[in-house]
């Protein structure tokens, strides 16, 4: 994880979901950080700690779609999918999207801005359901918001907070090659899903035109490299790591 400039106590208290326990304790002290982390993750959420709010919730028999309003009056969507053993949360990482998939409504008006780590984490916190899988597959291309995505994953995995299991987190991406290389070196052991959308370069360029600079062969090569490293890093031989196309 890239070293970030040290935040001030005011910044932490104004947007506490954007920090790991270690980052927080280094600034406000362990006692205050422990109490605040308990308030954030071990109790029902307090509105004064939130920087996003639930605008609408659309429910069906097996899904719930949450529309969140951000402080700048932008909107994002998060989907909860019910499962027998809990549920999967499909999390957004950007307002809008620059990829330009011809079938996707999220990017129709282009890219607006990246979500902060705090805005990413709160999408999970505000789901009032048992969550045992997180998929970064909502609005935006996760790897185009690379630093904030990685920061959010570290916060979600923090043992003092949600302590979310590594193998329950999946990043779904269209495969920007440079970011795939960086992700491999993070050694996060999260799962990775690649959306090629086509078997040939020409077809893929038509479906996701703004990714034409990345050759399918290079995307697949980096995905396989990630899967190989994950397998080598895995301490438990039977722990699942999946790379799908």
GROMACS .gro file of N, CA, C and O in nm, residues 116-228:
model
  452
  116UNK      N    1  -1.393   0.821  -0.268
  116UNK     CA    2  -1.289   0.815  -0.166
  116UNK      C    3  -1.292   0.678  -0.099
  116UNK      O    4  -1.393   0.606  -0.108
  117UNK      N    5  -1.184   0.640  -0.029
  117UNK     CA    6  -1.189   0.514   0.047
  117UNK      C    7  -1.307   0.510   0.143
  117UNK      O    8  -1.374   0.406   0.157
  118UNK      N    9  -1.336   0.622   0.208
  118UNK     CA   10  -1.447   0.628   0.301
  118UNK      C   11  -1.581   0.601   0.232
  118UNK      O   12  -1.665   0.527   0.283
  119UNK      N   13  -1.602   0.661   0.115
  119UNK     CA   14  -1.728   0.642   0.042
  119UNK      C   15  -1.742   0.497  -0.005
  119UNK      O   16  -1.854   0.445  -0.013
  120UNK      N   17  -1.631   0.433  -0.034
  120UNK     CA   18  -1.635   0.291  -0.073
  120UNK      C   19  -1.671   0.204   0.047
  120UNK      O   20  -1.759   0.118   0.039
  121UNK      N   21  -1.606   0.227   0.159
  121UNK     CA   22  -1.629   0.145   0.279
  121UNK      C   23  -1.772   0.161   0.331
  121UNK      O   24  -1.837   0.064   0.371
  122UNK      N   25  -1.823   0.283   0.329
  122UNK     CA   26  -1.957   0.308   0.384
  122UNK      C   27  -2.067   0.235   0.307
  122UNK      O   28  -2.172   0.204   0.363
  123UNK      N   29  -2.044   0.206   0.181
  123UNK     CA   30  -2.144   0.131   0.105
  123UNK      C   31  -2.169  -0.006   0.169
  123UNK      O   32  -2.281  -0.057   0.165
  124UNK      N   33  -2.065  -0.064   0.226
  124UNK     CA   34  -2.078  -0.193   0.294
  124UNK      C   35  -2.139  -0.174   0.432
  124UNK      O   36  -2.229  -0.248   0.473
  125UNK      N   37  -2.091  -0.074   0.505
  125UNK     CA   38  -2.138  -0.050   0.641
  125UNK      C   39  -2.288  -0.022   0.645
  125UNK      O   40  -2.359  -0.068   0.737
  126UNK      N   41  -2.340   0.050   0.546
  126UNK     CA   42  -2.480   0.090   0.546
  126UNK      C   43  -2.577  -0.019   0.504
  126UNK      O   44  -2.698  -0.002   0.512
  127UNK      N   45  -2.524  -0.132   0.457
  127UNK     CA   46  -2.610  -0.247   0.425
  127UNK      C   47  -2.650  -0.315   0.555
  127UNK      O   48  -2.565  -0.371   0.625
  128UNK      N   49  -2.775  -0.312   0.588
  128UNK     CA   50  -2.820  -0.371   0.715
  128UNK      C   51  -2.854  -0.519   0.697
  128UNK      O   52  -2.966  -0.564   0.723
  129UNK      N   53  -2.758  -0.592   0.647
  129UNK     CA   54  -2.775  -0.734   0.622
  129UNK      C   55  -2.643  -0.804   0.657
  129UNK      O   56  -2.539  -0.741   0.671
  130UNK      N   57  -2.648  -0.936   0.667
  130UNK     CA   58  -2.525  -1.013   0.686
  130UNK      C   59  -2.452  -1.019   0.553
  130UNK      O   60  -2.501  -1.075   0.455
  131UNK      N   61  -2.333  -0.963   0.549
  131UNK     CA   62  -2.253  -0.958   0.427
  131UNK      C   63  -2.133  -1.052   0.443
  131UNK      O   64  -2.055  -1.038   0.538
  132UNK      N   65  -2.118  -1.147   0.352
  132UNK     CA   66  -2.000  -1.234   0.357
  132UNK      C   67  -1.923  -1.237   0.226
  132UNK      O   68  -1.826  -1.311   0.213
  133UNK      N   69  -1.965  -1.154   0.130
  133UNK     CA   70  -1.889  -1.139   0.006
  133UNK      C   71  -1.899  -0.994  -0.040
  133UNK      O   72  -2.006  -0.935  -0.039
  134UNK      N   73  -1.786  -0.939  -0.082
  134UNK     CA   74  -1.782  -0.805  -0.138
  134UNK      C   75  -1.724  -0.814  -0.277
  134UNK      O   76  -1.616  -0.871  -0.297
  135UNK      N   77  -1.796  -0.760  -0.376
  135UNK     CA   78  -1.749  -0.761  -0.514
  135UNK      C   79  -1.742  -0.617  -0.563
  135UNK      O   80  -1.842  -0.545  -0.561
  136UNK      N   81  -1.623  -0.575  -0.606
  136UNK     CA   82  -1.608  -0.441  -0.665
  136UNK      C   83  -1.646  -0.451  -0.812
  136UNK      O   84  -1.564  -0.475  -0.899
  137UNK      N   85  -1.777  -0.435  -0.835
  137UNK     CA   86  -1.833  -0.458  -0.967
  137UNK      C   87  -1.949  -0.362  -0.995
  137UNK      O   88  -2.031  -0.384  -1.083
  138UNK      N   89  -1.956  -0.255  -0.915
  138UNK     CA   90  -2.064  -0.158  -0.933
  138UNK      C   91  -2.025  -0.052  -1.034
  138UNK      O   92  -1.959  -0.079  -1.134
  139UNK      N   93  -2.065   0.070  -1.008
  139UNK     CA   94  -2.034   0.181  -1.100
  139UNK      C   95  -1.884   0.206  -1.104
  139UNK      O   96  -1.818   0.212  -1.000
  140UNK      N   97  -1.830   0.222  -1.224
  140UNK     CA   98  -1.689   0.256  -1.239
  140UNK      C   99  -1.600   0.135  -1.259
  140UNK      O  100  -1.638   0.021  -1.234
  141UNK      N  101  -1.480   0.161  -1.307
  141UNK     CA  102  -1.375   0.059  -1.321
  141UNK      C  103  -1.286   0.066  -1.197
  141UNK      O  104  -1.216   0.166  -1.176
  142UNK      N  105  -1.289  -0.038  -1.112
  142UNK     CA  106  -1.216  -0.033  -0.984
  142UNK      C  107  -1.068   0.003  -0.998
  142UNK      O  108  -1.016   0.081  -0.919
  143UNK      N  109  -1.001  -0.053  -1.098
  143UNK     CA  110  -0.857  -0.032  -1.109
  143UNK      C  111  -0.821   0.106  -1.164
  143UNK      O  112  -0.704   0.144  -1.161
  144UNK      N  113  -0.919   0.182  -1.212
  144UNK     CA  114  -0.894   0.321  -1.250
  144UNK      C  115  -0.905   0.414  -1.129
  144UNK      O  116  -0.878   0.534  -1.140
  145UNK      N  117  -0.948   0.360  -1.016
  145UNK     CA  118  -0.945   0.431  -0.888
  145UNK      C  119  -0.854   0.352  -0.794
  145UNK      O  120  -0.891   0.318  -0.681
  146UNK      N  121  -0.735   0.324  -0.843
  146UNK     CA  122  -0.650   0.222  -0.783
  146UNK      C  123  -0.615   0.251  -0.637
  146UNK      O  124  -0.639   0.168  -0.548
  147UNK      N  125  -0.559   0.366  -0.609
  147UNK     CA  126  -0.512   0.395  -0.472
  147UNK      C  127  -0.626   0.393  -0.370
  147UNK      O  128  -0.611   0.338  -0.260
  148UNK      N  129  -0.739   0.450  -0.406
  148UNK     CA  130  -0.852   0.452  -0.313
  148UNK      C  131  -0.913   0.313  -0.296
  148UNK      O  132  -0.961   0.279  -0.187
  149UNK      N  133  -0.912   0.234  -0.402
  149UNK     CA  134  -0.959   0.095  -0.392
  149UNK      C  135  -0.873   0.016  -0.295
  149UNK      O  136  -0.926  -0.052  -0.205
  150UNK      N  137  -0.742   0.024  -0.310
  150UNK     CA  138  -0.652  -0.051  -0.223
  150UNK      C  139  -0.667  -0.004  -0.079
  150UNK      O  140  -0.669  -0.085   0.015
  151UNK      N  141  -0.677   0.127  -0.059
  151UNK     CA  142  -0.696   0.180   0.076
  151UNK      C  143  -0.825   0.126   0.138
  151UNK      O  144  -0.827   0.086   0.256
  152UNK      N  145  -0.933   0.122   0.061
  152UNK     CA  146  -1.061   0.072   0.112
  152UNK      C  147  -1.053  -0.076   0.148
  152UNK      O  148  -1.109  -0.120   0.249
  153UNK      N  149  -0.982  -0.154   0.068
  153UNK     CA  150  -0.967  -0.297   0.097
  153UNK      C  151  -0.893  -0.317   0.229
  153UNK      O  152  -0.930  -0.401   0.312
  154UNK      N  153  -0.789  -0.238   0.252
  154UNK     CA  154  -0.716  -0.248   0.379
  154UNK      C  155  -0.806  -0.212   0.497
  154UNK      O  156  -0.799  -0.275   0.604
  155UNK      N  157  -0.892  -0.113   0.479
  155UNK     CA  158  -0.984  -0.074   0.586
  155UNK      C  159  -1.086  -0.185   0.612
  155UNK      O  160  -1.113  -0.221   0.727
  156UNK      N  161  -1.142  -0.241   0.506
  156UNK     CA  162  -1.240  -0.348   0.521
  156UNK      C  163  -1.181  -0.472   0.587
  156UNK      O  164  -1.249  -0.544   0.661
  157UNK      N  165  -1.053  -0.497   0.561
  157UNK     CA  166  -0.987  -0.615   0.617
  157UNK      C  167  -0.932  -0.592   0.757
  157UNK      O  168  -0.887  -0.687   0.822
  158UNK      N  169  -0.933  -0.469   0.804
  158UNK     CA  170  -0.871  -0.436   0.932
  158UNK      C  171  -0.930  -0.521   1.044
  158UNK      O  172  -1.051  -0.526   1.064
  159UNK      N  173  -0.843  -0.589   1.118
  159UNK     CA  174  -0.887  -0.680   1.223
  159UNK      C  175  -0.959  -0.608   1.337
  159UNK      O  176  -1.035  -0.669   1.411
  160UNK      N  177  -0.934  -0.480   1.352
  160UNK     CA  178  -0.999  -0.403   1.458
  160UNK      C  179  -1.138  -0.356   1.418
  160UNK      O  180  -1.213  -0.306   1.502
  161UNK      N  181  -1.173  -0.368   1.289
  161UNK     CA  182  -1.302  -0.322   1.239
  161UNK      C  183  -1.388  -0.436   1.190
  161UNK      O  184  -1.425  -0.526   1.266
  162UNK      N  185  -1.421  -0.436   1.060
  162UNK     CA  186  -1.504  -0.542   1.004
  162UNK      C  187  -1.432  -0.676   0.998
  162UNK      O  188  -1.495  -0.781   0.997
  163UNK      N  189  -1.297  -0.672   0.989
  163UNK     CA  190  -1.219  -0.795   0.981
  163UNK      C  191  -1.272  -0.885   0.870
  163UNK      O  192  -1.291  -1.005   0.889
  164UNK      N  193  -1.295  -0.826   0.753
  164UNK     CA  194  -1.356  -0.901   0.644
  164UNK      C  195  -1.255  -1.000   0.587
  164UNK      O  196  -1.139  -0.965   0.565
  165UNK      N  197  -1.297  -1.124   0.563
  165UNK     CA  198  -1.203  -1.226   0.516
  165UNK      C  199  -1.150  -1.196   0.375
  165UNK      O  200  -1.225  -1.151   0.289
  166UNK      N  201  -1.024  -1.222   0.355
  166UNK     CA  202  -0.960  -1.194   0.228
  166UNK      C  203  -1.028  -1.263   0.112
  166UNK      O  204  -1.053  -1.203   0.007
  167UNK      N  205  -1.061  -1.392   0.128
  167UNK     CA  206  -1.117  -1.467   0.016
  167UNK      C  207  -1.263  -1.433  -0.009
  167UNK      O  208  -1.325  -1.487  -0.101
  168UNK      N  209  -1.318  -1.339   0.069
  168UNK     CA  210  -1.454  -1.292   0.043
  168UNK      C  211  -1.458  -1.164  -0.037
  168UNK      O  212  -1.566  -1.109  -0.061
  169UNK      N  213  -1.342  -1.114  -0.081
  169UNK     CA  214  -1.334  -0.989  -0.156
  169UNK      C  215  -1.290  -1.018  -0.299
  169UNK      O  216  -1.189  -1.085  -0.321
  170UNK      N  217  -1.366  -0.968  -0.396
  170UNK     CA  218  -1.334  -0.987  -0.538
  170UNK      C  219  -1.329  -0.853  -0.609
  170UNK      O  220  -1.418  -0.769  -0.589
  171UNK      N  221  -1.227  -0.833  -0.689
  171UNK     CA  222  -1.219  -0.716  -0.777
  171UNK      C  223  -1.253  -0.763  -0.918
  171UNK      O  224  -1.187  -0.852  -0.972
  172UNK      N  225  -1.355  -0.704  -0.976
  172UNK     CA  226  -1.396  -0.735  -1.113
  172UNK      C  227  -1.353  -0.620  -1.203
  172UNK      O  228  -1.391  -0.505  -1.179
  173UNK      N  229  -1.276  -0.649  -1.306
  173UNK     CA  230  -1.215  -0.544  -1.387
  173UNK      C  231  -1.213  -0.581  -1.534
  173UNK      O  232  -1.213  -0.699  -1.570
  174UNK      N  233  -1.209  -0.479  -1.620
  174UNK     CA  234  -1.191  -0.502  -1.763
  174UNK      C  235  -1.044  -0.520  -1.798
  174UNK      O  236  -1.010  -0.551  -1.911
  175UNK      N  237  -0.956  -0.497  -1.700
  175UNK     CA  238  -0.817  -0.537  -1.718
  175UNK      C  239  -0.719  -0.435  -1.769
  175UNK      O  240  -0.639  -0.468  -1.857
  176UNK      N  241  -0.715  -0.313  -1.716
  176UNK     CA  242  -0.605  -0.223  -1.752
  176UNK      C  243  -0.473  -0.284  -1.708
  176UNK      O  244  -0.454  -0.312  -1.589
  177UNK      N  245  -0.383  -0.305  -1.802
  177UNK     CA  246  -0.266  -0.389  -1.779
  177UNK      C  247  -0.173  -0.333  -1.672
  177UNK      O  248  -0.125  -0.407  -1.586
  178UNK      N  249  -0.145  -0.205  -1.676
  178UNK     CA  250  -0.053  -0.147  -1.579
  178UNK      C  251  -0.103  -0.163  -1.436
  178UNK      O  252  -0.026  -0.194  -1.344
  179UNK      N  253  -0.232  -0.145  -1.417
  179UNK     CA  254  -0.289  -0.160  -1.283
  179UNK      C  255  -0.293  -0.306  -1.240
  179UNK      O  256  -0.278  -0.336  -1.122
  180UNK      N  257  -0.313  -0.397  -1.335
  180UNK     CA  258  -0.307  -0.540  -1.302
  180UNK      C  259  -0.168  -0.578  -1.251
  180UNK      O  260  -0.155  -0.657  -1.157
  181UNK      N  261  -0.066  -0.521  -1.312
  181UNK     CA  262   0.071  -0.547  -1.267
  181UNK      C  263   0.090  -0.497  -1.124
  181UNK      O  264   0.151  -0.565  -1.039
  182UNK      N  265   0.039  -0.378  -1.096
  182UNK     CA  266   0.051  -0.322  -0.961
  182UNK      C  267  -0.025  -0.407  -0.859
  182UNK      O  268   0.024  -0.431  -0.749
  183UNK      N  269  -0.145  -0.450  -0.897
  183UNK     CA  270  -0.227  -0.530  -0.806
  183UNK      C  271  -0.157  -0.660  -0.769
  183UNK      O  272  -0.163  -0.705  -0.655
  184UNK      N  273  -0.090  -0.718  -0.866
  184UNK     CA  274  -0.016  -0.843  -0.841
  184UNK      C  275   0.087  -0.823  -0.731
  184UNK      O  276   0.105  -0.910  -0.645
  185UNK      N  277   0.151  -0.709  -0.730
  185UNK     CA  278   0.258  -0.685  -0.634
  185UNK      C  279   0.207  -0.642  -0.497
  185UNK      O  280   0.285  -0.629  -0.403
  186UNK      N  281   0.077  -0.619  -0.484
  186UNK     CA  282   0.021  -0.586  -0.353
  186UNK      C  283   0.017  -0.707  -0.259
  186UNK      O  284   0.012  -0.692  -0.137
  187UNK      N  285   0.012  -0.828  -0.317
  187UNK     CA  286   0.006  -0.952  -0.239
  187UNK      C  287  -0.114  -0.951  -0.143
  187UNK      O  288  -0.103  -0.993  -0.027
  188UNK      N  289  -0.227  -0.903  -0.192
  188UNK     CA  290  -0.346  -0.894  -0.108
  188UNK      C  291  -0.420  -1.027  -0.092
  188UNK      O  292  -0.496  -1.045   0.000
  189UNK      N  293  -0.400  -1.117  -0.186
  189UNK     CA  294  -0.466  -1.248  -0.185
  189UNK      C  295  -0.618  -1.238  -0.202
  189UNK      O  296  -0.692  -1.327  -0.159
  190UNK      N  297  -0.665  -1.129  -0.259
  190UNK     CA  298  -0.807  -1.119  -0.292
  190UNK      C  299  -0.832  -1.190  -0.424
  190UNK      O  300  -0.739  -1.224  -0.497
  191UNK      N  301  -0.959  -1.214  -0.455
  191UNK     CA  302  -0.993  -1.279  -0.579
  191UNK      C  303  -1.006  -1.176  -0.692
  191UNK      O  304  -1.037  -1.060  -0.668
  192UNK      N  305  -0.980  -1.223  -0.813
  192UNK     CA  306  -0.979  -1.135  -0.930
  192UNK      C  307  -1.063  -1.196  -1.040
  192UNK      O  308  -1.051  -1.314  -1.073
  193UNK      N  309  -1.150  -1.113  -1.096
  193UNK     CA  310  -1.232  -1.155  -1.210
  193UNK      C  311  -1.208  -1.058  -1.326
  193UNK      O  312  -1.216  -0.937  -1.308
  194UNK      N  313  -1.178  -1.113  -1.443
  194UNK     CA  314  -1.152  -1.032  -1.561
  194UNK      C  315  -1.271  -1.039  -1.656
  194UNK      O  316  -1.319  -1.148  -1.689
  195UNK      N  317  -1.320  -0.924  -1.700
  195UNK     CA  318  -1.430  -0.916  -1.795
  195UNK      C  319  -1.373  -0.883  -1.933
  195UNK      O  320  -1.346  -0.766  -1.963
  196UNK      N  321  -1.353  -0.985  -2.014
  196UNK     CA  322  -1.303  -0.962  -2.150
  196UNK      C  323  -1.414  -0.917  -2.244
  196UNK      O  324  -1.392  -0.838  -2.335
  197UNK      N  325  -1.533  -0.974  -2.228
  197UNK     CA  326  -1.652  -0.940  -2.307
  197UNK      C  327  -1.645  -0.989  -2.452
  197UNK      O  328  -1.743  -0.975  -2.526
  198UNK      N  329  -1.532  -1.040  -2.496
  198UNK     CA  330  -1.520  -1.087  -2.635
  198UNK      C  331  -1.398  -1.177  -2.646
  198UNK      O  332  -1.308  -1.174  -2.561
  199UNK      N  333  -1.396  -1.257  -2.753
  199UNK     CA  334  -1.285  -1.350  -2.776
  199UNK      C  335  -1.181  -1.295  -2.873
  199UNK      O  336  -1.073  -1.350  -2.885
  200UNK      N  337  -1.215  -1.186  -2.942
  200UNK     CA  338  -1.121  -1.126  -3.036
  200UNK      C  339  -1.101  -0.979  -3.003
  200UNK      O  340  -1.188  -0.915  -2.944
  201UNK      N  341  -0.989  -0.925  -3.046
  201UNK     CA  342  -0.959  -0.785  -3.018
  201UNK      C  343  -1.058  -0.692  -3.088
  201UNK      O  344  -1.104  -0.594  -3.030
  202UNK      N  345  -1.093  -0.726  -3.211
  202UNK     CA  346  -1.185  -0.641  -3.287
  202UNK      C  347  -1.321  -0.633  -3.220
  202UNK      O  348  -1.379  -0.524  -3.208
  203UNK      N  349  -1.372  -0.747  -3.176
  203UNK     CA  350  -1.502  -0.748  -3.110
  203UNK      C  351  -1.497  -0.675  -2.976
  203UNK      O  352  -1.588  -0.600  -2.941
  204UNK      N  353  -1.389  -0.695  -2.904
  204UNK     CA  354  -1.375  -0.628  -2.775
  204UNK      C  355  -1.367  -0.476  -2.792
  204UNK      O  356  -1.424  -0.401  -2.713
  205UNK      N  357  -1.298  -0.431  -2.895
  205UNK     CA  358  -1.287  -0.287  -2.920
  205UNK      C  359  -1.423  -0.225  -2.949
  205UNK      O  360  -1.446  -0.107  -2.918
  206UNK      N  361  -1.513  -0.302  -3.007
  206UNK     CA  362  -1.648  -0.253  -3.035
  206UNK      C  363  -1.732  -0.246  -2.908
  206UNK      O  364  -1.811  -0.153  -2.890
  207UNK      N  365  -1.713  -0.343  -2.820
  207UNK     CA  366  -1.795  -0.352  -2.700
  207UNK      C  367  -1.746  -0.256  -2.591
  207UNK      O  368  -1.826  -0.191  -2.524
  208UNK      N  369  -1.613  -0.248  -2.573
  208UNK     CA  370  -1.556  -0.155  -2.476
  208UNK      C  371  -1.449  -0.071  -2.547
  208UNK      O  372  -1.329  -0.093  -2.530
  209UNK      N  373  -1.494   0.025  -2.625
  209UNK     CA  374  -1.403   0.099  -2.714
  209UNK      C  375  -1.290   0.174  -2.644
  209UNK      O  376  -1.183   0.191  -2.701
  210UNK      N  377  -1.311   0.217  -2.523
  210UNK     CA  378  -1.209   0.297  -2.455
  210UNK      C  379  -1.098   0.213  -2.394
  210UNK      O  380  -1.008   0.266  -2.329
  211UNK      N  381  -1.103   0.081  -2.417
  211UNK     CA  382  -0.997  -0.008  -2.368
  211UNK      C  383  -0.917  -0.066  -2.485
  211UNK      O  384  -0.844  -0.164  -2.469
  212UNK      N  385  -0.928  -0.005  -2.602
  212UNK     CA  386  -0.865  -0.060  -2.722
  212UNK      C  387  -0.712  -0.065  -2.712
  212UNK      O  388  -0.647  -0.140  -2.784
  213UNK      N  389  -0.655   0.015  -2.622
  213UNK     CA  390  -0.508   0.020  -2.611
  213UNK      C  391  -0.451  -0.103  -2.540
  213UNK      O  392  -0.329  -0.122  -2.539
  214UNK      N  393  -0.537  -0.185  -2.481
  214UNK     CA  394  -0.491  -0.304  -2.410
  214UNK      C  395  -0.522  -0.429  -2.492
  214UNK      O  396  -0.639  -0.461  -2.515
  215UNK      N  397  -0.420  -0.499  -2.534
  215UNK     CA  398  -0.439  -0.622  -2.612
  215UNK      C  399  -0.493  -0.732  -2.523
  215UNK      O  400  -0.452  -0.747  -2.407
  216UNK      N  401  -0.586  -0.810  -2.576
  216UNK     CA  402  -0.644  -0.921  -2.501
  216UNK      C  403  -0.534  -1.012  -2.449
  216UNK      O  404  -0.539  -1.058  -2.334
  217UNK      N  405  -0.434  -1.039  -2.532
  217UNK     CA  406  -0.326  -1.129  -2.491
  217UNK      C  407  -0.254  -1.077  -2.367
  217UNK      O  408  -0.218  -1.155  -2.277
  218UNK      N  409  -0.234  -0.946  -2.359
  218UNK     CA  410  -0.166  -0.887  -2.244
  218UNK      C  411  -0.254  -0.893  -2.118
  218UNK      O  412  -0.204  -0.917  -2.007
  219UNK      N  413  -0.384  -0.870  -2.135
  219UNK     CA  414  -0.476  -0.877  -2.023
  219UNK      C  415  -0.479  -1.018  -1.965
  219UNK      O  416  -0.468  -1.038  -1.843
  220UNK      N  417  -0.491  -1.117  -2.053
  220UNK     CA  418  -0.494  -1.256  -2.009
  220UNK      C  419  -0.362  -1.295  -1.942
  220UNK      O  420  -0.360  -1.362  -1.838
  221UNK      N  421  -0.252  -1.251  -1.998
  221UNK     CA  422  -0.121  -1.281  -1.943
  221UNK      C  423  -0.109  -1.230  -1.800
  221UNK      O  424  -0.061  -1.300  -1.710
  222UNK      N  425  -0.152  -1.106  -1.777
  222UNK     CA  426  -0.142  -1.048  -1.643
  222UNK      C  427  -0.239  -1.116  -1.545
  222UNK      O  428  -0.207  -1.134  -1.428
  223UNK      N  429  -0.356  -1.155  -1.595
  223UNK     CA  430  -0.452  -1.225  -1.509
  223UNK      C  431  -0.397  -1.360  -1.465
  223UNK      O  432  -0.407  -1.400  -1.348
  224UNK      N  433  -0.336  -1.433  -1.558
  224UNK     CA  434  -0.276  -1.562  -1.525
  224UNK      C  435  -0.159  -1.545  -1.429
  224UNK      O  436  -0.138  -1.627  -1.339
  225UNK      N  437  -0.083  -1.437  -1.447
  225UNK     CA  438   0.028  -1.409  -1.358
  225UNK      C  439  -0.021  -1.383  -1.217
  225UNK      O  440   0.039  -1.429  -1.119
  226UNK      N  441  -0.133  -1.309  -1.206
  226UNK     CA  442  -0.192  -1.283  -1.075
  226UNK      C  443  -0.237  -1.413  -1.010
  226UNK      O  444  -0.212  -1.438  -0.891
  227UNK      N  445  -0.305  -1.499  -1.087
  227UNK     CA  446  -0.354  -1.625  -1.034
  227UNK      C  447  -0.239  -1.714  -0.987
  227UNK      O  448  -0.247  -1.780  -0.884
  228UNK      N  449  -0.130  -1.716  -1.064
  228UNK     CA  450  -0.014  -1.798  -1.028
  228UNK      C  451   0.049  -1.749  -0.898
  228UNK      O  452   0.081  -1.828  -0.809
   0.00000   0.00000   0.00000
